[in-house]
JSON list of C-alpha atoms in Angstrom, two decimals:
[
{"chain": "A", "resi": 1, "resn": "ASP", "atom": "CA", "xyz": [-19.19, -28.54, -24.80]},
{"chain": "A", "resi": 2, "resn": "ALA", "atom": "CA", "xyz": [-17.11, -31.01, -26.22]},
{"chain": "A", "resi": 3, "resn": "GLU", "atom": "CA", "xyz": [-14.33, -30.81, -28.10]},
{"chain": "A", "resi": 4, "resn": "ILE", "atom": "CA", "xyz": [-11.60, -32.63, -29.46]},
{"chain": "A", "resi": 5, "resn": "THR", "atom": "CA", "xyz": [-8.28, -30.40, -29.51]},
{"chain": "A", "resi": 6, "resn": "GLN", "atom": "CA", "xyz": [-4.57, -30.98, -30.71]},
{"chain": "A", "resi": 7, "resn": "SER", "atom": "CA", "xyz": [-1.14, -30.21, -29.51]},
{"chain": "A", "resi": 8, "resn": "PRO", "atom": "CA", "xyz": [1.31, -29.01, -30.04]},
{"chain": "A", "resi": 9, "resn": "ARG", "atom": "CA", "xyz": [-0.53, -27.01, -33.37]},
{"chain": "A", "resi": 10, "resn": "HIS", "atom": "CA", "xyz": [2.94, -26.23, -35.10]},
{"chain": "A", "resi": 11, "resn": "LYS", "atom": "CA", "xyz": [6.17, -28.80, -34.84]},
{"chain": "A", "resi": 12, "resn": "ILE", "atom": "CA", "xyz": [8.90, -28.37, -36.02]},
{"chain": "A", "resi": 13, "resn": "THR", "atom": "CA", "xyz": [11.81, -30.64, -35.78]},
{"chain": "A", "resi": 14, "resn": "GLU", "atom": "CA", "xyz": [14.79, -32.00, -37.37]},
{"chain": "A", "resi": 15, "resn": "THR", "atom": "CA", "xyz": [15.24, -35.76, -39.24]},
{"chain": "A", "resi": 16, "resn": "GLY", "atom": "CA", "xyz": [16.23, -39.04, -36.46]},
{"chain": "A", "resi": 17, "resn": "ARG", "atom": "CA", "xyz": [14.42, -37.19, -33.74]},
{"chain": "A", "resi": 18, "resn": "GLN", "atom": "CA", "xyz": [11.42, -38.54, -31.52]},
{"chain": "A", "resi": 19, "resn": "VAL", "atom": "CA", "xyz": [8.19, -36.60, -31.88]},
{"chain": "A", "resi": 20, "resn": "THR", "atom": "CA", "xyz": [4.96, -37.28, -29.88]},
{"chain": "A", "resi": 21, "resn": "LEU", "atom": "CA", "xyz": [1.14, -35.68, -30.72]},
{"chain": "A", "resi": 22, "resn": "ALA", "atom": "CA", "xyz": [-1.32, -35.02, -28.68]},
{"chain": "A", "resi": 23, "resn": "CYS", "atom": "CA", "xyz": [-4.71, -36.35, -29.29]},
{"chain": "A", "resi": 24, "resn": "HIS", "atom": "CA", "xyz": [-7.08, -34.63, -26.40]},
{"chain": "A", "resi": 25, "resn": "GLN", "atom": "CA", "xyz": [-11.11, -35.08, -26.76]},
{"chain": "A", "resi": 26, "resn": "THR", "atom": "CA", "xyz": [-14.45, -34.82, -23.98]},
{"chain": "A", "resi": 27, "resn": "TRP", "atom": "CA", "xyz": [-16.65, -36.09, -26.22]},
{"chain": "A", "resi": 28, "resn": "ASN", "atom": "CA", "xyz": [-15.82, -40.26, -23.50]},
{"chain": "A", "resi": 29, "resn": "HIS", "atom": "CA", "xyz": [-15.74, -40.78, -27.99]},
{"chain": "A", "resi": 30, "resn": "ASN", "atom": "CA", "xyz": [-14.56, -44.82, -27.76]},
{"chain": "A", "resi": 31, "resn": "ASN", "atom": "CA", "xyz": [-13.35, -44.55, -31.35]},
{"chain": "A", "resi": 32, "resn": "MET", "atom": "CA", "xyz": [-10.51, -42.22, -31.75]},
{"chain": "A", "resi": 33, "resn": "PHE", "atom": "CA", "xyz": [-8.17, -41.43, -35.74]},
{"chain": "A", "resi": 34, "resn": "TRP", "atom": "CA", "xyz": [-5.51, -40.20, -36.56]},
{"chain": "A", "resi": 35, "resn": "TYR", "atom": "CA", "xyz": [-5.15, -39.10, -40.05]},
{"chain": "A", "resi": 36, "resn": "ARG", "atom": "CA", "xyz": [-2.11, -37.05, -42.69]},
{"chain": "A", "resi": 37, "resn": "GLN", "atom": "CA", "xyz": [-2.90, -34.51, -45.14]},
{"chain": "A", "resi": 38, "resn": "ASP", "atom": "CA", "xyz": [-0.98, -34.16, -47.82]},
{"chain": "A", "resi": 39, "resn": "LEU", "atom": "CA", "xyz": [-1.54, -32.29, -51.17]},
{"chain": "A", "resi": 40, "resn": "GLY", "atom": "CA", "xyz": [-2.81, -34.95, -54.14]},
{"chain": "A", "resi": 41, "resn": "HIS", "atom": "CA", "xyz": [-4.03, -38.00, -51.18]},
{"chain": "A", "resi": 42, "resn": "GLY", "atom": "CA", "xyz": [-6.35, -35.97, -49.46]},
{"chain": "A", "resi": 43, "resn": "LEU", "atom": "CA", "xyz": [-6.82, -38.04, -46.09]},
{"chain": "A", "resi": 44, "resn": "ARG", "atom": "CA", "xyz": [-5.11, -40.70, -45.44]},
{"chain": "A", "resi": 45, "resn": "LEU", "atom": "CA", "xyz": [-5.26, -43.28, -42.23]},
{"chain": "A", "resi": 46, "resn": "ILE", "atom": "CA", "xyz": [-2.59, -44.03, -40.01]},
{"chain": "A", "resi": 47, "resn": "HIS", "atom": "CA", "xyz": [-3.26, -45.37, -36.61]},
{"chain": "A", "resi": 48, "resn": "TYR", "atom": "CA", "xyz": [-7.03, -45.93, -35.42]},
{"chain": "A", "resi": 49, "resn": "SER", "atom": "CA", "xyz": [-8.38, -47.40, -31.88]},
{"chain": "A", "resi": 50, "resn": "TYR", "atom": "CA", "xyz": [-12.21, -48.04, -31.01]},
{"chain": "A", "resi": 51, "resn": "GLY", "atom": "CA", "xyz": [-11.03, -47.91, -27.04]},
{"chain": "A", "resi": 52, "resn": "VAL", "atom": "CA", "xyz": [-9.09, -48.82, -24.38]},
{"chain": "A", "resi": 53, "resn": "HIS", "atom": "CA", "xyz": [-5.82, -50.31, -24.75]},
{"chain": "A", "resi": 54, "resn": "ASP", "atom": "CA", "xyz": [-7.35, -51.03, -28.42]},
{"chain": "A", "resi": 55, "resn": "THR", "atom": "CA", "xyz": [-5.33, -49.89, -31.33]},
{"chain": "A", "resi": 56, "resn": "ASN", "atom": "CA", "xyz": [-5.10, -50.36, -35.76]},
{"chain": "A", "resi": 57, "resn": "LYS", "atom": "CA", "xyz": [-2.63, -49.55, -38.99]},
{"chain": "A", "resi": 58, "resn": "GLY", "atom": "CA", "xyz": [-4.87, -47.90, -40.95]},
{"chain": "A", "resi": 59, "resn": "GLU", "atom": "CA", "xyz": [-3.25, -47.72, -44.80]},
{"chain": "A", "resi": 60, "resn": "VAL", "atom": "CA", "xyz": [-0.02, -45.07, -43.85]},
{"chain": "A", "resi": 61, "resn": "SER", "atom": "CA", "xyz": [1.38, -46.36, -40.54]},
{"chain": "A", "resi": 62, "resn": "ASP", "atom": "CA", "xyz": [5.18, -46.78, -41.64]},
{"chain": "A", "resi": 63, "resn": "GLY", "atom": "CA", "xyz": [6.97, -45.24, -38.72]},
{"chain": "A", "resi": 64, "resn": "TYR", "atom": "CA", "xyz": [4.10, -43.53, -36.67]},
{"chain": "A", "resi": 65, "resn": "SER", "atom": "CA", "xyz": [2.88, -45.78, -32.72]},
{"chain": "A", "resi": 66, "resn": "VAL", "atom": "CA", "xyz": [0.08, -45.55, -31.51]},
{"chain": "A", "resi": 67, "resn": "SER", "atom": "CA", "xyz": [-1.47, -46.24, -27.68]},
{"chain": "A", "resi": 68, "resn": "ARG", "atom": "CA", "xyz": [-4.67, -45.71, -26.41]},
{"chain": "A", "resi": 69, "resn": "SER", "atom": "CA", "xyz": [-4.29, -45.19, -22.61]},
{"chain": "A", "resi": 70, "resn": "ASN", "atom": "CA", "xyz": [-7.52, -43.76, -21.58]},
{"chain": "A", "resi": 71, "resn": "THR", "atom": "CA", "xyz": [-10.20, -43.03, -23.21]},
{"chain": "A", "resi": 72, "resn": "GLU", "atom": "CA", "xyz": [-9.69, -39.09, -23.76]},
{"chain": "A", "resi": 73, "resn": "ASP", "atom": "CA", "xyz": [-6.18, -39.90, -25.54]},
{"chain": "A", "resi": 74, "resn": "LEU", "atom": "CA", "xyz": [-4.51, -40.73, -27.97]},
{"chain": "A", "resi": 75, "resn": "PRO", "atom": "CA", "xyz": [-0.98, -39.81, -29.22]},
{"chain": "A", "resi": 76, "resn": "LEU", "atom": "CA", "xyz": [0.72, -40.13, -32.18]},
{"chain": "A", "resi": 77, "resn": "THR", "atom": "CA", "xyz": [5.11, -40.15, -32.09]},
{"chain": "A", "resi": 78, "resn": "LEU", "atom": "CA", "xyz": [7.00, -40.75, -34.81]},
{"chain": "A", "resi": 79, "resn": "GLU", "atom": "CA", "xyz": [9.61, -43.19, -33.53]},
{"chain": "A", "resi": 80, "resn": "SER", "atom": "CA", "xyz": [12.93, -41.39, -36.40]},
{"chain": "A", "resi": 81, "resn": "ALA", "atom": "CA", "xyz": [10.96, -38.51, -38.07]},
{"chain": "A", "resi": 82, "resn": "ALA", "atom": "CA", "xyz": [12.14, -38.42, -41.39]},
{"chain": "A", "resi": 83, "resn": "SER", "atom": "CA", "xyz": [11.30, -35.39, -44.16]},
{"chain": "A", "resi": 84, "resn": "SER", "atom": "CA", "xyz": [8.67, -38.02, -45.41]},
{"chain": "A", "resi": 85, "resn": "GLN", "atom": "CA", "xyz": [6.52, -37.38, -42.61]},
{"chain": "A", "resi": 86, "resn": "THR", "atom": "CA", "xyz": [6.04, -33.33, -42.55]},
{"chain": "A", "resi": 87, "resn": "SER", "atom": "CA", "xyz": [2.63, -33.00, -43.13]},
{"chain": "A", "resi": 88, "resn": "VAL", "atom": "CA", "xyz": [-0.58, -31.47, -41.39]},
{"chain": "A", "resi": 89, "resn": "TYR", "atom": "CA", "xyz": [-1.76, -34.73, -39.37]},
{"chain": "A", "resi": 90, "resn": "PHE", "atom": "CA", "xyz": [-5.61, -34.88, -38.20]},
{"chain": "A", "resi": 91, "resn": "CYS", "atom": "CA", "xyz": [-7.01, -36.33, -35.26]},
{"chain": "A", "resi": 92, "resn": "ALA", "atom": "CA", "xyz": [-10.62, -37.64, -34.89]},
{"chain": "A", "resi": 93, "resn": "SER", "atom": "CA", "xyz": [-12.80, -39.57, -32.49]},
{"chain": "A", "resi": 94, "resn": "SER", "atom": "CA", "xyz": [-16.77, -41.08, -33.11]},
{"chain": "A", "resi": 95, "resn": "ASP", "atom": "CA", "xyz": [-18.90, -42.83, -31.56]},
{"chain": "A", "resi": 96, "resn": "ARG", "atom": "CA", "xyz": [-20.55, -46.27, -32.28]},
{"chain": "A", "resi": 97, "resn": "SER", "atom": "CA", "xyz": [-23.51, -45.55, -32.71]},
{"chain": "A", "resi": 98, "resn": "GLY", "atom": "CA", "xyz": [-24.89, -48.95, -34.07]},
{"chain": "A", "resi": 99, "resn": "SER", "atom": "CA", "xyz": [-27.23, -46.65, -37.10]},
{"chain": "A", "resi": 100, "resn": "GLY", "atom": "CA", "xyz": [-23.56, -47.05, -39.17]},
{"chain": "A", "resi": 101, "resn": "ALA", "atom": "CA", "xyz": [-20.39, -45.24, -40.08]},
{"chain": "A", "resi": 102, "resn": "ASP", "atom": "CA", "xyz": [-20.63, -43.07, -37.61]},
{"chain": "A", "resi": 103, "resn": "THR", "atom": "CA", "xyz": [-19.70, -39.35, -37.91]},
{"chain": "A", "resi": 104, "resn": "GLN", "atom": "CA", "xyz": [-16.21, -38.22, -37.05]},
{"chain": "A", "resi": 105, "resn": "TYR", "atom": "CA", "xyz": [-14.68, -34.97, -35.57]},
{"chain": "A", "resi": 106, "resn": "PHE", "atom": "CA", "xyz": [-11.79, -33.77, -36.12]},
{"chain": "A", "resi": 107, "resn": "GLY", "atom": "CA", "xyz": [-9.49, -31.00, -34.67]},
{"chain": "A", "resi": 108, "resn": "PRO", "atom": "CA", "xyz": [-7.90, -28.37, -35.49]},
{"chain": "A", "resi": 109, "resn": "GLY", "atom": "CA", "xyz": [-3.96, -30.52, -37.03]},
{"chain": "A", "resi": 110, "resn": "THR", "atom": "CA", "xyz": [-1.18, -30.04, -36.00]},
{"chain": "A", "resi": 111, "resn": "ARG", "atom": "CA", "xyz": [1.59, -29.16, -39.33]},
{"chain": "A", "resi": 112, "resn": "LEU", "atom": "CA", "xyz": [4.41, -30.92, -38.98]},
{"chain": "A", "resi": 113, "resn": "THR", "atom": "CA", "xyz": [7.91, -29.67, -41.16]},
{"chain": "A", "resi": 114, "resn": "VAL", "atom": "CA", "xyz": [11.03, -31.83, -40.31]},
{"chain": "A", "resi": 115, "resn": "LEU", "atom": "CA", "xyz": [14.20, -30.63, -41.63]},
{"chain": "B", "resi": 1, "resn": "ASP", "atom": "CA", "xyz": [-5.62, -47.26, -55.54]},
{"chain": "B", "resi": 2, "resn": "GLN", "atom": "CA", "xyz": [-7.99, -44.67, -55.37]},
{"chain": "B", "resi": 3, "resn": "GLN", "atom": "CA", "xyz": [-10.73, -45.58, -53.88]},
{"chain": "B", "resi": 4, "resn": "VAL", "atom": "CA", "xyz": [-12.71, -42.98, -53.54]},
{"chain": "B", "resi": 5, "resn": "LYS", "atom": "CA", "xyz": [-12.36, -40.23, -56.47]},
{"chain": "B", "resi": 6, "resn": "GLN", "atom": "CA", "xyz": [-12.80, -36.28, -56.42]},
{"chain": "B", "resi": 7, "resn": "ASN", "atom": "CA", "xyz": [-11.89, -36.39, -60.58]},
{"chain": "B", "resi": 8, "resn": "SER", "atom": "CA", "xyz": [-12.42, -32.60, -59.77]},
{"chain": "B", "resi": 9, "resn": "PRO", "atom": "CA", "xyz": [-9.63, -30.32, -58.04]},
{"chain": "B", "resi": 10, "resn": "SER", "atom": "CA", "xyz": [-10.77, -26.77, -58.62]},
{"chain": "B", "resi": 11, "resn": "LEU", "atom": "CA", "xyz": [-14.50, -25.81, -59.09]},
{"chain": "B", "resi": 12, "resn": "SER", "atom": "CA", "xyz": [-15.40, -21.84, -59.06]},
{"chain": "B", "resi": 13, "resn": "VAL", "atom": "CA", "xyz": [-18.38, -20.77, -58.58]},
{"chain": "B", "resi": 14, "resn": "GLN", "atom": "CA", "xyz": [-21.19, -17.55, -59.42]},
{"chain": "B", "resi": 15, "resn": "GLU", "atom": "CA", "xyz": [-22.78, -16.95, -55.92]},
{"chain": "B", "resi": 16, "resn": "GLY", "atom": "CA", "xyz": [-26.46, -17.69, -55.64]},
{"chain": "B", "resi": 17, "resn": "ARG", "atom": "CA", "xyz": [-26.14, -19.95, -58.56]},
{"chain": "B", "resi": 18, "resn": "ILE", "atom": "CA", "xyz": [-25.90, -23.63, -57.97]},
{"chain": "B", "resi": 19, "resn": "SER", "atom": "CA", "xyz": [-22.89, -25.93, -56.60]},
{"chain": "B", "resi": 20, "resn": "ILE", "atom": "CA", "xyz": [-22.10, -28.96, -58.31]},
{"chain": "B", "resi": 21, "resn": "LEU", "atom": "CA", "xyz": [-19.27, -31.13, -55.99]},
{"chain": "B", "resi": 22, "resn": "ASN", "atom": "CA", "xyz": [-18.60, -35.06, -57.87]},
{"chain": "B", "resi": 23, "resn": "CYS", "atom": "CA", "xyz": [-17.02, -38.26, -56.40]},
{"chain": "B", "resi": 24, "resn": "ASP", "atom": "CA", "xyz": [-16.47, -41.84, -57.66]},
{"chain": "B", "resi": 25, "resn": "TYR", "atom": "CA", "xyz": [-15.42, -44.95, -55.75]},
{"chain": "B", "resi": 26, "resn": "THR", "atom": "CA", "xyz": [-14.34, -48.20, -56.86]},
{"chain": "B", "resi": 27, "resn": "ASN", "atom": "CA", "xyz": [-15.48, -50.16, -53.98]},
{"chain": "B", "resi": 28, "resn": "SER", "atom": "CA", "xyz": [-18.37, -51.49, -53.41]},
{"chain": "B", "resi": 29, "resn": "MET", "atom": "CA", "xyz": [-18.21, -52.17, -49.53]},
{"chain": "B", "resi": 30, "resn": "PHE", "atom": "CA", "xyz": [-18.90, -49.42, -49.52]},
{"chain": "B", "resi": 31, "resn": "ASP", "atom": "CA", "xyz": [-22.62, -48.05, -47.91]},
{"chain": "B", "resi": 32, "resn": "TYR", "atom": "CA", "xyz": [-22.49, -44.98, -46.05]},
{"chain": "B", "resi": 33, "resn": "PHE", "atom": "CA", "xyz": [-20.46, -41.48, -47.53]},
{"chain": "B", "resi": 34, "resn": "LEU", "atom": "CA", "xyz": [-19.80, -38.76, -45.80]},
{"chain": "B", "resi": 35, "resn": "TRP", "atom": "CA", "xyz": [-18.82, -34.92, -47.59]},
{"chain": "B", "resi": 36, "resn": "TYR", "atom": "CA", "xyz": [-16.35, -33.09, -45.12]},
{"chain": "B", "resi": 37, "resn": "LYS", "atom": "CA", "xyz": [-16.09, -29.41, -45.68]},
{"chain": "B", "resi": 38, "resn": "LYS", "atom": "CA", "xyz": [-12.84, -27.73, -44.52]},
{"chain": "B", "resi": 39, "resn": "TYR", "atom": "CA", "xyz": [-11.66, -24.23, -44.36]},
{"chain": "B", "resi": 40, "resn": "PRO", "atom": "CA", "xyz": [-7.69, -23.23, -43.61]},
{"chain": "B", "resi": 41, "resn": "ALA", "atom": "CA", "xyz": [-5.35, -23.87, -41.41]},
{"chain": "B", "resi": 42, "resn": "GLU", "atom": "CA", "xyz": [-8.90, -26.04, -39.40]},
{"chain": "B", "resi": 43, "resn": "GLY", "atom": "CA", "xyz": [-9.67, -29.52, -39.20]},
{"chain": "B", "resi": 44, "resn": "PRO", "atom": "CA", "xyz": [-12.19, -31.37, -41.42]},
{"chain": "B", "resi": 45, "resn": "THR", "atom": "CA", "xyz": [-16.79, -29.98, -40.29]},
{"chain": "B", "resi": 46, "resn": "PHE", "atom": "CA", "xyz": [-18.63, -32.96, -41.00]},
{"chain": "B", "resi": 47, "resn": "LEU", "atom": "CA", "xyz": [-22.21, -31.19, -44.07]},
{"chain": "B", "resi": 48, "resn": "ILE", "atom": "CA", "xyz": [-24.31, -35.05, -44.71]},
{"chain": "B", "resi": 49, "resn": "SER", "atom": "CA", "xyz": [-24.21, -38.18, -45.34]},
{"chain": "B", "resi": 50, "resn": "ILE", "atom": "CA", "xyz": [-25.97, -40.42, -46.66]},
{"chain": "B", "resi": 51, "resn": "SER", "atom": "CA", "xyz": [-26.67, -44.05, -46.55]},
{"chain": "B", "resi": 52, "resn": "SER", "atom": "CA", "xyz": [-27.42, -46.48, -49.63]},
{"chain": "B", "resi": 53, "resn": "ILE", "atom": "CA", "xyz": [-30.20, -47.99, -49.55]},
{"chain": "B", "resi": 54, "resn": "LYS", "atom": "CA", "xyz": [-31.10, -43.90, -50.31]},
{"chain": "B", "resi": 55, "resn": "ASP", "atom": "CA", "xyz": [-30.08, -41.76, -53.26]},
{"chain": "B", "resi": 56, "resn": "LYS", "atom": "CA", "xyz": [-30.71, -38.54, -51.69]},
{"chain": "B", "resi": 57, "resn": "ASN", "atom": "CA", "xyz": [-30.58, -36.56, -48.57]},
{"chain": "B", "resi": 58, "resn": "GLU", "atom": "CA", "xyz": [-30.90, -32.85, -48.08]},
{"chain": "B", "resi": 59, "resn": "ASP", "atom": "CA", "xyz": [-30.09, -30.16, -45.14]},
{"chain": "B", "resi": 60, "resn": "GLY", "atom": "CA", "xyz": [-31.09, -26.39, -46.69]},
{"chain": "B", "resi": 61, "resn": "ARG", "atom": "CA", "xyz": [-29.11, -26.10, -49.05]},
{"chain": "B", "resi": 62, "resn": "PHE", "atom": "CA", "xyz": [-27.20, -29.08, -49.67]},
{"chain": "B", "resi": 63, "resn": "THR", "atom": "CA", "xyz": [-28.41, -31.68, -50.88]},
{"chain": "B", "resi": 64, "resn": "VAL", "atom": "CA", "xyz": [-25.79, -35.03, -51.85]},
{"chain": "B", "resi": 65, "resn": "PHE", "atom": "CA", "xyz": [-27.13, -37.89, -54.73]},
{"chain": "B", "resi": 66, "resn": "LEU", "atom": "CA", "xyz": [-25.56, -41.36, -54.79]},
{"chain": "B", "resi": 67, "resn": "ASN", "atom": "CA", "xyz": [-25.68, -42.98, -58.07]},
{"chain": "B", "resi": 68, "resn": "LYS", "atom": "CA", "xyz": [-25.04, -46.81, -56.67]},
{"chain": "B", "resi": 69, "resn": "SER", "atom": "CA", "xyz": [-25.38, -48.38, -59.70]},
{"chain": "B", "resi": 70, "resn": "ALA", "atom": "CA", "xyz": [-22.62, -45.62, -60.80]},
{"chain": "B", "resi": 71, "resn": "LYS", "atom": "CA", "xyz": [-20.71, -45.51, -58.26]},
{"chain": "B", "resi": 72, "resn": "HIS", "atom": "CA", "xyz": [-21.60, -41.64, -57.92]},
{"chain": "B", "resi": 73, "resn": "LEU", "atom": "CA", "xyz": [-22.06, -39.47, -55.45]},
{"chain": "B", "resi": 74, "resn": "SER", "atom": "CA", "xyz": [-22.16, -35.27, -55.68]},
{"chain": "B", "resi": 75, "resn": "LEU", "atom": "CA", "xyz": [-23.38, -32.76, -53.73]},
{"chain": "B", "resi": 76, "resn": "HIS", "atom": "CA", "xyz": [-25.90, -30.06, -54.57]},
{"chain": "B", "resi": 77, "resn": "ILE", "atom": "CA", "xyz": [-25.00, -26.23, -52.34]},
{"chain": "B", "resi": 78, "resn": "VAL", "atom": "CA", "xyz": [-27.75, -24.20, -53.94]},
{"chain": "B", "resi": 79, "resn": "PRO", "atom": "CA", "xyz": [-27.98, -21.63, -53.31]},
{"chain": "B", "resi": 80, "resn": "SER", "atom": "CA", "xyz": [-23.63, -21.55, -52.92]},
{"chain": "B", "resi": 81, "resn": "GLN", "atom": "CA", "xyz": [-22.27, -18.22, -50.58]},
{"chain": "B", "resi": 82, "resn": "PRO", "atom": "CA", "xyz": [-18.94, -17.09, -50.54]},
{"chain": "B", "resi": 83, "resn": "GLY", "atom": "CA", "xyz": [-18.62, -19.15, -47.44]},
{"chain": "B", "resi": 84, "resn": "ASP", "atom": "CA", "xyz": [-19.48, -22.52, -49.00]},
{"chain": "B", "resi": 85, "resn": "SER", "atom": "CA", "xyz": [-15.87, -21.96, -50.35]},
{"chain": "B", "resi": 86, "resn": "ALA", "atom": "CA", "xyz": [-13.04, -24.03, -49.06]},
{"chain": "B", "resi": 87, "resn": "VAL", "atom": "CA", "xyz": [-12.40, -28.29, -49.84]},
{"chain": "B", "resi": 88, "resn": "TYR", "atom": "CA", "xyz": [-15.40, -30.57, -50.73]},
{"chain": "B", "resi": 89, "resn": "PHE", "atom": "CA", "xyz": [-13.83, -33.91, -49.25]},
{"chain": "B", "resi": 90, "resn": "CYS", "atom": "CA", "xyz": [-16.02, -37.51, -49.72]},
{"chain": "B", "resi": 91, "resn": "ALA", "atom": "CA", "xyz": [-15.47, -39.53, -47.77]},
{"chain": "B", "resi": 92, "resn": "ALA", "atom": "CA", "xyz": [-17.08, -43.64, -47.25]},
{"chain": "B", "resi": 93, "resn": "SER", "atom": "CA", "xyz": [-17.30, -45.99, -44.97]},
{"chain": "B", "resi": 94, "resn": "PRO", "atom": "CA", "xyz": [-18.29, -50.25, -45.79]},
{"chain": "B", "resi": 95, "resn": "GLY", "atom": "CA", "xyz": [-19.96, -49.31, -42.23]},
{"chain": "B", "resi": 96, "resn": "GLY", "atom": "CA", "xyz": [-21.14, -51.05, -39.72]},
{"chain": "B", "resi": 97, "resn": "THR", "atom": "CA", "xyz": [-19.42, -51.77, -36.83]},
{"chain": "B", "resi": 98, "resn": "ALA", "atom": "CA", "xyz": [-16.13, -50.77, -39.23]},
{"chain": "B", "resi": 99, "resn": "SER", "atom": "CA", "xyz": [-16.43, -47.32, -39.70]},
{"chain": "B", "resi": 100, "resn": "LYS", "atom": "CA", "xyz": [-12.93, -45.99, -40.94]},
{"chain": "B", "resi": 101, "resn": "LEU", "atom": "CA", "xyz": [-13.96, -44.18, -43.28]},
{"chain": "B", "resi": 102, "resn": "THR", "atom": "CA", "xyz": [-11.58, -43.50, -46.71]},
{"chain": "B", "resi": 103, "resn": "PHE", "atom": "CA", "xyz": [-12.02, -39.89, -48.47]},
{"chain": "B", "resi": 104, "resn": "GLY", "atom": "CA", "xyz": [-10.78, -38.22, -52.31]},
{"chain": "B", "resi": 105, "resn": "THR", "atom": "CA", "xyz": [-8.05, -36.08, -52.05]},
{"chain": "B", "resi": 106, "resn": "GLY", "atom": "CA", "xyz": [-10.63, -33.08, -52.06]},
{"chain": "B", "resi": 107, "resn": "THR", "atom": "CA", "xyz": [-11.98, -30.38, -54.66]},
{"chain": "B", "resi": 108, "resn": "ARG", "atom": "CA", "xyz": [-11.87, -26.41, -53.68]},
{"chain": "B", "resi": 109, "resn": "LEU", "atom": "CA", "xyz": [-14.77, -24.35, -54.13]},
{"chain": "B", "resi": 110, "resn": "GLN", "atom": "CA", "xyz": [-14.66, -20.82, -54.56]},
{"chain": "B", "resi": 111, "resn": "VAL", "atom": "CA", "xyz": [-18.07, -18.72, -54.91]},
{"chain": "B", "resi": 112, "resn": "THR", "atom": "CA", "xyz": [-17.44, -15.18, -55.90]},
{"chain": "B", "resi": 113, "resn": "LEU", "atom": "CA", "xyz": [-19.86, -12.78, -55.77]}
]
């Protein structure tokens, strides 16, 4: 069955370290998204991609970067982790169906703690 | 600026009764709306959606109503079951080829026995 996976599921790191969160989908979807979930804010969009070599900034992109070298993967990198980036991170993907907004399918999340 | 608002952080309903979750939006460009359900330690899962050309969409126990003039939508769950206890997120999109979603802050539903 097609799926979307994230790794690691839990990560503890120190302030200033570079961290990369992995996202892999086997749906063969064009679109991939990264969100963070924080209490009182819901899910906020960090970066997104509509295809290979395409990346775009979302609502809260400062301090994060992504790259899309193939259809299946969209890794999220925190260049220099800060305590404010402690959060739960979700990756999602969708297929551009052309019939309106595309339903997004979410991974299980990565809980990141920055000490 | 919260473009999608869920003003009730929590809701408690008895099993068998109706659960009504509300969502308001401010951006007139939104024309497609979705509800997601999230259990602890899992990713959100798609529940039901509605296009702005409709005012109601039904799927089993779940119905979404859209009032465009009031920029308001609601999710009705009838009858509510204990397994419905979760956090529900409302999301909106301008649709078309730009399918970015803007999410609300979520409502935690607890269905009691």
